[in-house]
Coordinates of N, CA and C in Angstrom, one line a residue:
Chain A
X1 N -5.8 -11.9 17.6 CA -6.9 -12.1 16.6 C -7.9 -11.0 16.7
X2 N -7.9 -10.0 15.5 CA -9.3 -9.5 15.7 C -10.2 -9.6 15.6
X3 N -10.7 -10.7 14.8 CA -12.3 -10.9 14.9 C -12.4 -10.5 13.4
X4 N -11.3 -9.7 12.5 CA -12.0 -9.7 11.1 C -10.9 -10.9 10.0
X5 N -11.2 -11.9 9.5 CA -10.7 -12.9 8.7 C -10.4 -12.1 7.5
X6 N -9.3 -12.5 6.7 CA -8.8 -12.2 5.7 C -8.0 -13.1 4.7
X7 N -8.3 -13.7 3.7 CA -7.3 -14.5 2.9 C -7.7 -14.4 1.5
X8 N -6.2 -14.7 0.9 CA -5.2 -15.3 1.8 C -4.5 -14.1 2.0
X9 N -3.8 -14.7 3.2 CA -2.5 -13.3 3.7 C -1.8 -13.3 2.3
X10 N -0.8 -13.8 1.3 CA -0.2 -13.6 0.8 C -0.5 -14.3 -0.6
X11 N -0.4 -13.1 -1.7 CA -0.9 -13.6 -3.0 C 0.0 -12.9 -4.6
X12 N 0.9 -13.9 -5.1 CA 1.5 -13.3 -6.0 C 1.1 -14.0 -7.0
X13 N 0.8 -12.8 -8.1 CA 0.3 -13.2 -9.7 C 0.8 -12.2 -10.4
X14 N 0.2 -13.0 -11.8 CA 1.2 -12.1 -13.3 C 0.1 -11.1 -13.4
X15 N 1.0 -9.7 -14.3 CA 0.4 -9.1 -14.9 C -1.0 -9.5 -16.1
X16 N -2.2 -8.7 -15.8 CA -3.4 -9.1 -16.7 C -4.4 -10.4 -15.9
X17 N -3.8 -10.7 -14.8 CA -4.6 -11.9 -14.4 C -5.8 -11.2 -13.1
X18 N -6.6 -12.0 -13.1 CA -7.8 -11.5 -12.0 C -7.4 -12.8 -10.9
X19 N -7.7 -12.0 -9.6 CA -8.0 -12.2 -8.3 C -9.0 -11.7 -7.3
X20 N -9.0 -12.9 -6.6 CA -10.4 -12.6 -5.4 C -9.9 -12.4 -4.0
X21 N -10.0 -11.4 -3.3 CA -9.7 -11.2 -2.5 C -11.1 -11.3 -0.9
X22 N -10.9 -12.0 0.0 CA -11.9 -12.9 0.7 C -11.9 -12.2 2.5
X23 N -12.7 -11.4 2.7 CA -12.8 -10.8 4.0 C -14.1 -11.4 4.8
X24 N -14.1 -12.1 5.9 CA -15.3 -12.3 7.1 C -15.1 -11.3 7.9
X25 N -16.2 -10.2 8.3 CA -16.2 -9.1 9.2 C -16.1 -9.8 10.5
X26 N -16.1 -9.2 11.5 CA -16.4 -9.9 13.0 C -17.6 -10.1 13.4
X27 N -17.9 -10.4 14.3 CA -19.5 -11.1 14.4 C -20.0 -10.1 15.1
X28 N -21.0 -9.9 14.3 CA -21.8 -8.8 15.0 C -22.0 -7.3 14.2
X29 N -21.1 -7.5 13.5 CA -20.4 -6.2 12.2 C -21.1 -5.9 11.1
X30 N -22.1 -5.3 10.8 CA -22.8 -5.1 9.2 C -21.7 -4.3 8.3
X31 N -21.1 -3.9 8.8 CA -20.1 -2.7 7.9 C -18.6 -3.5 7.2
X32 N -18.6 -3.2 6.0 CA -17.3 -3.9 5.9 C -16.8 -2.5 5.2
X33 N -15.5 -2.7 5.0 CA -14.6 -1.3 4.3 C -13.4 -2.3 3.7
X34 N -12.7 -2.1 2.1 CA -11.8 -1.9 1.7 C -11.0 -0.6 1.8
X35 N -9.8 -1.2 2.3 CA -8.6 -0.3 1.9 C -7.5 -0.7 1.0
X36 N -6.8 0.1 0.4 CA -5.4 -0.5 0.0 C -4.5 0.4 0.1
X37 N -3.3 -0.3 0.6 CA -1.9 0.7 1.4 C -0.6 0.3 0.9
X38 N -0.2 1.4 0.2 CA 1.5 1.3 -0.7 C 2.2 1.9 0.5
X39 N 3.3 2.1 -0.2 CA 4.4 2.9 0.2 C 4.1 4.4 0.2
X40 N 4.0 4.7 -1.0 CA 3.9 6.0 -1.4 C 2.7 6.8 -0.9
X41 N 1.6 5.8 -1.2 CA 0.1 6.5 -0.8 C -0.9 6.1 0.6
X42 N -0.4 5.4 1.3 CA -0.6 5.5 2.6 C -1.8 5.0 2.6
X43 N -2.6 4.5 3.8 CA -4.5 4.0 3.2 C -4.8 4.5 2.9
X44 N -5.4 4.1 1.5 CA -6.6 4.9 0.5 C -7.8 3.8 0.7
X45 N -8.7 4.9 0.8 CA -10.2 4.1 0.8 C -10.8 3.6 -0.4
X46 N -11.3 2.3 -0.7 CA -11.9 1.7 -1.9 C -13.0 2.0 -1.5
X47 N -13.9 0.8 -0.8 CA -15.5 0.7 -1.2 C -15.4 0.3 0.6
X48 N -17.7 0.9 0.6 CA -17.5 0.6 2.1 C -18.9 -0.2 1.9
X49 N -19.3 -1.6 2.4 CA -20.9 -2.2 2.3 C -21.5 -1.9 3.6
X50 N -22.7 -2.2 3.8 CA -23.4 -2.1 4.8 C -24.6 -3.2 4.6
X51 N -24.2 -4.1 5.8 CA -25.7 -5.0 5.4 C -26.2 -5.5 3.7
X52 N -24.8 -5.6 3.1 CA -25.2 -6.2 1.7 C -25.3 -5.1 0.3
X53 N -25.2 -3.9 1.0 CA -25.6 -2.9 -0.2 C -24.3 -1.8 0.0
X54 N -23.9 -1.4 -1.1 CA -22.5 -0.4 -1.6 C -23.2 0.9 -0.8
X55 N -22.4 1.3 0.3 CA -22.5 2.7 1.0 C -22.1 4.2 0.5
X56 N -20.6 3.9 0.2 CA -19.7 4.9 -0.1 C -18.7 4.1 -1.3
X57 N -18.3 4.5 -2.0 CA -17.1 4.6 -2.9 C -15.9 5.6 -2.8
X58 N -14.8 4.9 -2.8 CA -13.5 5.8 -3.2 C -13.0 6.1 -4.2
X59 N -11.5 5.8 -4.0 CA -10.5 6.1 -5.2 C -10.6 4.8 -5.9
X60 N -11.9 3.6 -5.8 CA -11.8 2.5 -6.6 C -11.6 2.6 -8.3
X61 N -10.7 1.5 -8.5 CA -10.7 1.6 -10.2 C -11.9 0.9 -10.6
X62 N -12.1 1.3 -11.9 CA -13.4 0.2 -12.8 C -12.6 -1.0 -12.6
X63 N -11.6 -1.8 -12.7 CA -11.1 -2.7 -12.5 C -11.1 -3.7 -11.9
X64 N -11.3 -3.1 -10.3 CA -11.6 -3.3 -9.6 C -13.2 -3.2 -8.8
X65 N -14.0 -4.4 -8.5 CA -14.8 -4.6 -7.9 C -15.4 -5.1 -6.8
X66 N -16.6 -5.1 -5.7 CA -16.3 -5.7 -4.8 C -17.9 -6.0 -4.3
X67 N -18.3 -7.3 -3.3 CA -19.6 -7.3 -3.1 C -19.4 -7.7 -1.1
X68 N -20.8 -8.1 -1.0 CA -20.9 -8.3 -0.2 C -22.6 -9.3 0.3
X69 N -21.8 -10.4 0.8 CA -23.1 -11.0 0.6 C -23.9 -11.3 1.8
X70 N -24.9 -12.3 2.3 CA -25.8 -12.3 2.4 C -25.5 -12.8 4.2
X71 N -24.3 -13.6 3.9 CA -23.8 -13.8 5.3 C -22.7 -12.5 5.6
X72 N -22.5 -11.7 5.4 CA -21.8 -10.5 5.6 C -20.6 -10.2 4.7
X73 N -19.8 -11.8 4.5 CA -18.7 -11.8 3.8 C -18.7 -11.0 3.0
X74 N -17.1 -10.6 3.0 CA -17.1 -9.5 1.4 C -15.9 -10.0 0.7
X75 N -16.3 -10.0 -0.4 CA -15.3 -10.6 -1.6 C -14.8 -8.8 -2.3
X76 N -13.0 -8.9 -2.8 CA -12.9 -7.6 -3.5 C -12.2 -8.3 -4.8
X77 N -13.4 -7.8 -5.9 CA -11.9 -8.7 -7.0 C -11.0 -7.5 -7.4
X78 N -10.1 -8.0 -8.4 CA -9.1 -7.1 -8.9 C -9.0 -8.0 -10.2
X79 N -9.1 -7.4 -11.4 CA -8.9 -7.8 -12.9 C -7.8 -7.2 -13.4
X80 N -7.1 -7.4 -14.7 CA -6.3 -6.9 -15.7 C -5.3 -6.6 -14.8
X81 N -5.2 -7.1 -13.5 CA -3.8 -6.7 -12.9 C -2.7 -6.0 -13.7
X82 N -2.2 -5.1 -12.8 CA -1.1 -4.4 -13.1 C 0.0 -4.2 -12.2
X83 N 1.4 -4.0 -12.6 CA 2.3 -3.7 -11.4 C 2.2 -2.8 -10.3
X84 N 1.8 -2.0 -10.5 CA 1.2 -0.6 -9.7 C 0.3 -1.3 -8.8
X85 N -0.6 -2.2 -9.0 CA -1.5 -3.0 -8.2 C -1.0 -3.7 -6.3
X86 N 0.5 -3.6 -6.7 CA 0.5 -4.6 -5.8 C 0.7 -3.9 -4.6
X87 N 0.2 -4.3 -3.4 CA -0.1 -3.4 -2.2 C -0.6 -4.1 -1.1
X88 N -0.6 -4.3 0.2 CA -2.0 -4.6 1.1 C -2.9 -4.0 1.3
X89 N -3.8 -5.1 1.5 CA -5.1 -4.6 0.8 C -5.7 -4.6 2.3
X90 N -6.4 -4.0 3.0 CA -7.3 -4.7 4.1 C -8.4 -4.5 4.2
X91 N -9.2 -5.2 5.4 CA -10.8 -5.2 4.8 C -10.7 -4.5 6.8
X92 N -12.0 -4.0 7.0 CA -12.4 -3.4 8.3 C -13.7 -3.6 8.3
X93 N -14.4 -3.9 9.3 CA -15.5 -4.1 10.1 C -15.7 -3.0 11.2
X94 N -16.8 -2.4 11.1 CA -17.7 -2.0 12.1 C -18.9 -2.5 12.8
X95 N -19.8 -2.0 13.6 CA -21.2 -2.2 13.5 C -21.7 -1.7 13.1
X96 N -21.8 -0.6 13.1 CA -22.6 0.5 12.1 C -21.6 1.4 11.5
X97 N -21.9 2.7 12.2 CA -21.1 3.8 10.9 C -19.6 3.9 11.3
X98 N -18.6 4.3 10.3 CA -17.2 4.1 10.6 C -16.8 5.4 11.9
X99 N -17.8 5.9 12.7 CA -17.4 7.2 13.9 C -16.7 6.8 15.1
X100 N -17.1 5.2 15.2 CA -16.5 4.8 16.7 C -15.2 4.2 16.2
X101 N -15.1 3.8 15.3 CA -13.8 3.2 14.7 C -14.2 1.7 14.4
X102 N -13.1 1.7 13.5 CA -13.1 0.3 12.8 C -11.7 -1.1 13.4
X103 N -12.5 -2.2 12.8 CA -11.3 -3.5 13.3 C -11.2 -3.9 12.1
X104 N -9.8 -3.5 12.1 CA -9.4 -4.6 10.6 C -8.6 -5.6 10.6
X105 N -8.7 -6.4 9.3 CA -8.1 -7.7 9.3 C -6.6 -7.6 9.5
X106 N -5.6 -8.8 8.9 CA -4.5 -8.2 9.1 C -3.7 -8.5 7.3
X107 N -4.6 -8.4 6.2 CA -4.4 -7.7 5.3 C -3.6 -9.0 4.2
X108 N -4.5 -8.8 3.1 CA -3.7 -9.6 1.8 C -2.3 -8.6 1.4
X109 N -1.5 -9.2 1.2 CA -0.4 -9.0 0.5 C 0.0 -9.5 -1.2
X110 N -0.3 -8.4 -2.2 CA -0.8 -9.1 -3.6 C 0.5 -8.2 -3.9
X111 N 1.2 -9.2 -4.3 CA 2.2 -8.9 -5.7 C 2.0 -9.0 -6.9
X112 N 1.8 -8.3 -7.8 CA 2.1 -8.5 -9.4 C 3.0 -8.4 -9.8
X113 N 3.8 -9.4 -10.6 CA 5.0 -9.5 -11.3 C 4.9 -9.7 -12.9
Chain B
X1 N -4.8 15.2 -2.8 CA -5.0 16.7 -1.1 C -5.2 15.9 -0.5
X2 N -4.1 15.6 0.4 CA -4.6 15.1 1.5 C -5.3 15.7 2.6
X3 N -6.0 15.4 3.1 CA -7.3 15.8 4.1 C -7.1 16.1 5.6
X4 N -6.2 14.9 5.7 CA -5.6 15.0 7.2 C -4.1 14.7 6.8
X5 N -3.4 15.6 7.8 CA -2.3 15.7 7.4 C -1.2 15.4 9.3
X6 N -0.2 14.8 9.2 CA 0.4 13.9 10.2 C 1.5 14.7 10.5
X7 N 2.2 15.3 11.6 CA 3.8 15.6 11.9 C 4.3 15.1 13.1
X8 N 5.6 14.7 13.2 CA 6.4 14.5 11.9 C 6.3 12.9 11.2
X9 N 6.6 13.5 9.9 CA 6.7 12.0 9.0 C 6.9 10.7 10.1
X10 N 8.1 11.1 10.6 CA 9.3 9.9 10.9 C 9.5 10.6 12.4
X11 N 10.1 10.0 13.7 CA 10.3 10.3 14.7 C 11.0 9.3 15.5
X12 N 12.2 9.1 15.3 CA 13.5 8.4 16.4 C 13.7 8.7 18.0
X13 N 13.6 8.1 18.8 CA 13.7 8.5 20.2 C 14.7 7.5 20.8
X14 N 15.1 8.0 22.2 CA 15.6 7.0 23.0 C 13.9 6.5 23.9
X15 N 14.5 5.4 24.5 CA 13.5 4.8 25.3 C 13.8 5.6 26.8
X16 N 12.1 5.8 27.3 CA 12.2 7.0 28.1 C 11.4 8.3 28.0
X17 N 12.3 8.9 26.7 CA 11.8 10.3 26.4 C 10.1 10.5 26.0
X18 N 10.0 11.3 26.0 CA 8.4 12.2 25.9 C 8.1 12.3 24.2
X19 N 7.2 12.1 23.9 CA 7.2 12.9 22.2 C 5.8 13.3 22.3
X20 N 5.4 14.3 21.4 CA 3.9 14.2 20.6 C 3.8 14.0 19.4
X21 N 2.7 13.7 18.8 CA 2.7 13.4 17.1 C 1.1 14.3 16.9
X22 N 1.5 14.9 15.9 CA 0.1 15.8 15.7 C -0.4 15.6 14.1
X23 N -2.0 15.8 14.6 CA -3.1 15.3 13.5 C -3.9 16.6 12.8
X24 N -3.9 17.5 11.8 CA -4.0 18.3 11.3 C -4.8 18.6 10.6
X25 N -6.4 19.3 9.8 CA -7.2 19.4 9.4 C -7.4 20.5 9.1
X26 N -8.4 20.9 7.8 CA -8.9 22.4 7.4 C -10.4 21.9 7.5
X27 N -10.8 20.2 7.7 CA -12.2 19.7 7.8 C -12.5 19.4 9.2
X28 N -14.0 19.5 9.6 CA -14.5 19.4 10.6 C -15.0 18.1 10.7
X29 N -14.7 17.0 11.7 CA -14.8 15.9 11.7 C -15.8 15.3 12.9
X30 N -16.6 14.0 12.4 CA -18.0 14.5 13.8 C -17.1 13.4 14.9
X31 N -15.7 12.6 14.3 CA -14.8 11.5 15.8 C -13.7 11.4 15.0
X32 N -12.6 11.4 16.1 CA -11.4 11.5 15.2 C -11.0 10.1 15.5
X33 N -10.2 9.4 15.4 CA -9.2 7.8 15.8 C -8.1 7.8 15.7
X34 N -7.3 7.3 16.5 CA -6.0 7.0 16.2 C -5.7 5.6 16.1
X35 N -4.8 5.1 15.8 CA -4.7 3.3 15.5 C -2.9 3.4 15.0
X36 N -2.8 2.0 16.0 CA -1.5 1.9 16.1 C -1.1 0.6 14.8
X37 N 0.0 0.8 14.3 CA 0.4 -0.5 12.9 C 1.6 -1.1 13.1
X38 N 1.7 -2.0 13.0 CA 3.3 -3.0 13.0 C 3.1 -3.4 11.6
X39 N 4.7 -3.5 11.2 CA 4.8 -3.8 10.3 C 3.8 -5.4 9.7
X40 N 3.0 -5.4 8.3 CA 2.5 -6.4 8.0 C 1.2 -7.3 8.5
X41 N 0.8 -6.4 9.4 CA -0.3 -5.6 10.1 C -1.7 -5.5 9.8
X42 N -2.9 -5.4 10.2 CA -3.3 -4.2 10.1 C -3.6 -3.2 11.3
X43 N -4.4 -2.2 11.0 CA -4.0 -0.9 12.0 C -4.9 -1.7 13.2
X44 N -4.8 -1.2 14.7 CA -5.4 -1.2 15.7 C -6.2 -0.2 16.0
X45 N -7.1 0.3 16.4 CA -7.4 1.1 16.9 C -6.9 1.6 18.5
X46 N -7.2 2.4 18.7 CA -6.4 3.0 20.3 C -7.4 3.4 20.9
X47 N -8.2 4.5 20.1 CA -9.1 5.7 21.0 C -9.6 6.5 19.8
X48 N -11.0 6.7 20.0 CA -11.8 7.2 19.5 C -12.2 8.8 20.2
X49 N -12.5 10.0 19.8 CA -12.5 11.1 20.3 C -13.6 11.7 19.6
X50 N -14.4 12.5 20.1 CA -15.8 13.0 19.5 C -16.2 14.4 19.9
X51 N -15.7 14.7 21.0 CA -16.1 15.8 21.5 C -14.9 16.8 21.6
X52 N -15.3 18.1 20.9 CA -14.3 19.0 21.0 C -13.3 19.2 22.1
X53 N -12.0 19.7 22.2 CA -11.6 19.5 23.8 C -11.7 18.3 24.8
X54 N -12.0 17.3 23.7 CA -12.0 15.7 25.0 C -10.5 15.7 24.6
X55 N -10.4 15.1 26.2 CA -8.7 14.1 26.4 C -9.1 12.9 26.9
X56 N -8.5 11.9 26.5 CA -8.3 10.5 26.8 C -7.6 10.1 27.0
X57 N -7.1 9.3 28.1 CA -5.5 8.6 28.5 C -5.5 7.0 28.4
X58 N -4.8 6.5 28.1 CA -4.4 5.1 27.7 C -3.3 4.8 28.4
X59 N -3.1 4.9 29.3 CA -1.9 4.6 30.3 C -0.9 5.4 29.6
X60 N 0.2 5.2 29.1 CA 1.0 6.6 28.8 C 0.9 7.2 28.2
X61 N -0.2 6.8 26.9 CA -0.5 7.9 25.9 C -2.0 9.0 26.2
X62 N -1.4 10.0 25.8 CA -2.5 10.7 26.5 C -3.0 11.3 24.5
X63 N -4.2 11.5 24.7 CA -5.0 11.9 23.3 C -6.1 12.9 23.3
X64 N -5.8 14.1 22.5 CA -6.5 15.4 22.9 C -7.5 15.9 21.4
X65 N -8.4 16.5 21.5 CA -9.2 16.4 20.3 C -9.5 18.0 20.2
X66 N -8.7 18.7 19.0 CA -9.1 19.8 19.4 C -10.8 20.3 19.5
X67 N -10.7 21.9 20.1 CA -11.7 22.2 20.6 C -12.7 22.7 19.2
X68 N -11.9 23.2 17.7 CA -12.4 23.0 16.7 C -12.9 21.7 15.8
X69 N -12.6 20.5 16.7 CA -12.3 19.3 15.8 C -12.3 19.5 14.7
X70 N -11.0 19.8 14.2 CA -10.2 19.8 13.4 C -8.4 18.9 13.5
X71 N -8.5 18.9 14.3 CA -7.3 18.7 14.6 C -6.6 17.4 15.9
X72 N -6.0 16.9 16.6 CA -5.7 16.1 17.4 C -3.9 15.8 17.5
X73 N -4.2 15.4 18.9 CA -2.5 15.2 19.3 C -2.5 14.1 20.4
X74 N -1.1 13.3 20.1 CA -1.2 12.2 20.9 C 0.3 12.6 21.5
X75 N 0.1 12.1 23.0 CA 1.7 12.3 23.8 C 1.5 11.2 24.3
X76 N 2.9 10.5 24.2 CA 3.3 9.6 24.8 C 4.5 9.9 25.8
X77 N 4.1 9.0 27.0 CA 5.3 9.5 28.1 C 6.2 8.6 28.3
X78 N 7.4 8.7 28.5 CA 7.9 7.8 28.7 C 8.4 6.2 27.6
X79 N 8.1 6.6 26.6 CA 8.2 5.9 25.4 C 9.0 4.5 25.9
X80 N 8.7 3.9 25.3 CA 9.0 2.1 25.3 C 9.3 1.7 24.1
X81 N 10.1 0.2 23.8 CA 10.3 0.0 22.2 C 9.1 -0.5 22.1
X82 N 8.3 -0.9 22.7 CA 7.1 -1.5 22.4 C 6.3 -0.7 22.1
X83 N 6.4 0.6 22.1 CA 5.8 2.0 21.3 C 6.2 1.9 19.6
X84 N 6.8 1.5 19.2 CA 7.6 1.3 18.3 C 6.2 1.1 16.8
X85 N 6.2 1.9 16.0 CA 5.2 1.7 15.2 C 4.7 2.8 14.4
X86 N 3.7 2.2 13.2 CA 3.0 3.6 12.8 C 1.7 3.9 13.3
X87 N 1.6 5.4 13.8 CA 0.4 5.9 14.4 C 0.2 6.8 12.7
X88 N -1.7 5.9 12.9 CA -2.5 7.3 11.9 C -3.4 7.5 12.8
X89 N -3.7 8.9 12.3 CA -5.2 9.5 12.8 C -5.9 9.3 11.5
X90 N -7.6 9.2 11.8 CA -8.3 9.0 11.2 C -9.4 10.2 11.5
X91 N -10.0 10.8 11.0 CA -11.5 11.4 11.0 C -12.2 11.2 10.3
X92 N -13.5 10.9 11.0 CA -14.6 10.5 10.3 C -15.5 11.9 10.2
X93 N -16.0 11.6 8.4 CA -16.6 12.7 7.7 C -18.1 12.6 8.5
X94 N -18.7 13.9 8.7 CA -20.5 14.1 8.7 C -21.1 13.8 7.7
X95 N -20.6 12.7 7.5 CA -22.3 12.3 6.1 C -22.5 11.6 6.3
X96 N -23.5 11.0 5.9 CA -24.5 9.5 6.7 C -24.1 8.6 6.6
X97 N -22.7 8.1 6.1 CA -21.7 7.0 6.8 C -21.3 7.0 7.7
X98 N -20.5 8.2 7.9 CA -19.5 8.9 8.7 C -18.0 8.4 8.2
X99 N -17.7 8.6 6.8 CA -16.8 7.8 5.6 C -15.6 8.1 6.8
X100 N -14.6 7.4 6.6 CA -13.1 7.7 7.2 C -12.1 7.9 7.0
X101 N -11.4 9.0 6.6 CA -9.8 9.2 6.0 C -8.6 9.2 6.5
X102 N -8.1 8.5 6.3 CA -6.9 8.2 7.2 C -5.8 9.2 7.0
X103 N -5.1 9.5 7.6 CA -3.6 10.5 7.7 C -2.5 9.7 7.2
X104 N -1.3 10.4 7.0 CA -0.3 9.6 6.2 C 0.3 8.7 6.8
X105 N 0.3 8.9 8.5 CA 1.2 8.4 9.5 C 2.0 9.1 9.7
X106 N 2.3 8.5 11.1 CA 4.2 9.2 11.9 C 4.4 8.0 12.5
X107 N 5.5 8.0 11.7 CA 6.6 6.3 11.6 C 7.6 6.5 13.1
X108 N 7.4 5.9 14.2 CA 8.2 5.9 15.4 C 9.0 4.8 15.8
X109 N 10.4 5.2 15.9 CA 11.3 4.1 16.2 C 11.6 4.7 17.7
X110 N 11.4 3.2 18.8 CA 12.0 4.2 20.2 C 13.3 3.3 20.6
X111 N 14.2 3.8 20.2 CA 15.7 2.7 20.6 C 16.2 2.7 21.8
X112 N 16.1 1.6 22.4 CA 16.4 0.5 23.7 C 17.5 1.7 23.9

């Protein structure tokens, strides 16, 4: 167990539908990070919070959104789903900045069919 | 473009043998990471590296940062199936996050 929660592990929905995707950092962690990892494109970085406020942005779609609130949790949604969408997704915890390295969860699995 | 770039892709061994896997850059990074993945996973971290020319040993894997940090290599000795896995490197960008981009991976199978 690393210390960063993730659910659910495993999530299949239809095309066009929205989902929430639910990360608790590890304790002690202000930094949270999205990723999402295919086959083809390897981890790509989405969105990174810090203490409640958007840091850095990625390759995120408008589609896609994400927060972080007040107890650290970070929520990532995903709207208008698409087949292309489906991927694991994972969330990463730091303390501060991502230079000493990150702990990540052990990752939603979202199918769209 | 990818940013950091991984060789080789894929790498089959017997259990035993020696390999390296190397981490490749045209960007200057202020700490590099490597992190180990099993399938369905997510990544581990291993070893963090910051200073140009540091080496770090992890019992058989030994991890080198070049002296441009740009670049990094990991040797494992002796390989085990329990090596078995994908290694990325990671470098962290100089900007006031220190954002992180991961490498494509090098996918290792070490057969018993």
């Amino acid at each position: 167990d690393s210390g960063v929660t993730q659910t659910p592990k495993h999530l299949i929905t239809a095309t066009g539908q929205r989902v929430t995707l639910r990360c608790s950092p590890r304790s002690g962690d202000l930094s949270v990070y999205w990723y999402q990892q295919s086959l083809d494109q390897g981890l790509q970085f989405l969105i990174q919070y810090y203490n409640g406020e958007e840091r850095a942005k990625g390759n995120i779609l408008e589609r896609f959104s994400a927060q972080q609130f007040p107890d650290l949790h970070s929520e990532l949604n995903l709207s208008s789903l698409e087949l292309g969408d489906s991927a694991l997704y994972f969330c990463a915890s730091s303390v501060g900045r991502g230079r000493v390295g990150y702990t990540f969860g052990s990752g939603t699995r979202l199918t769209v069919v | 473009t990818q940013l950091l770039e991984q060789s080789p892709q894929f790498l089959s061994i017997q259990e035993g043998e020696n390999l390296t896997v190397y981490c490749n850059s045209s960007s200057v990074f202020s700490s590099l990471q490597w992190y180990r993945q099993e399938p369905g996973e997510g990544p581990v971290l291993l070893v963090t590296v910051v200073t140009g020319g540091e080496v770090k040993k992890l019992k058989r894997l030994t991890f080198q940062f070049g002296d441009a940090r740009k670049d990094s290599s990991l040797h494992i000795t002796a390989a085990q199936p329990g090596d078995t896995g994908l290694y990325l490197c990671a470098g962290a960008r100089k900007t006031s996050y220190d954002k992180v981009i991961f490498g494509p991976g090098t996918s290792l199978s070490v057969i018993p």
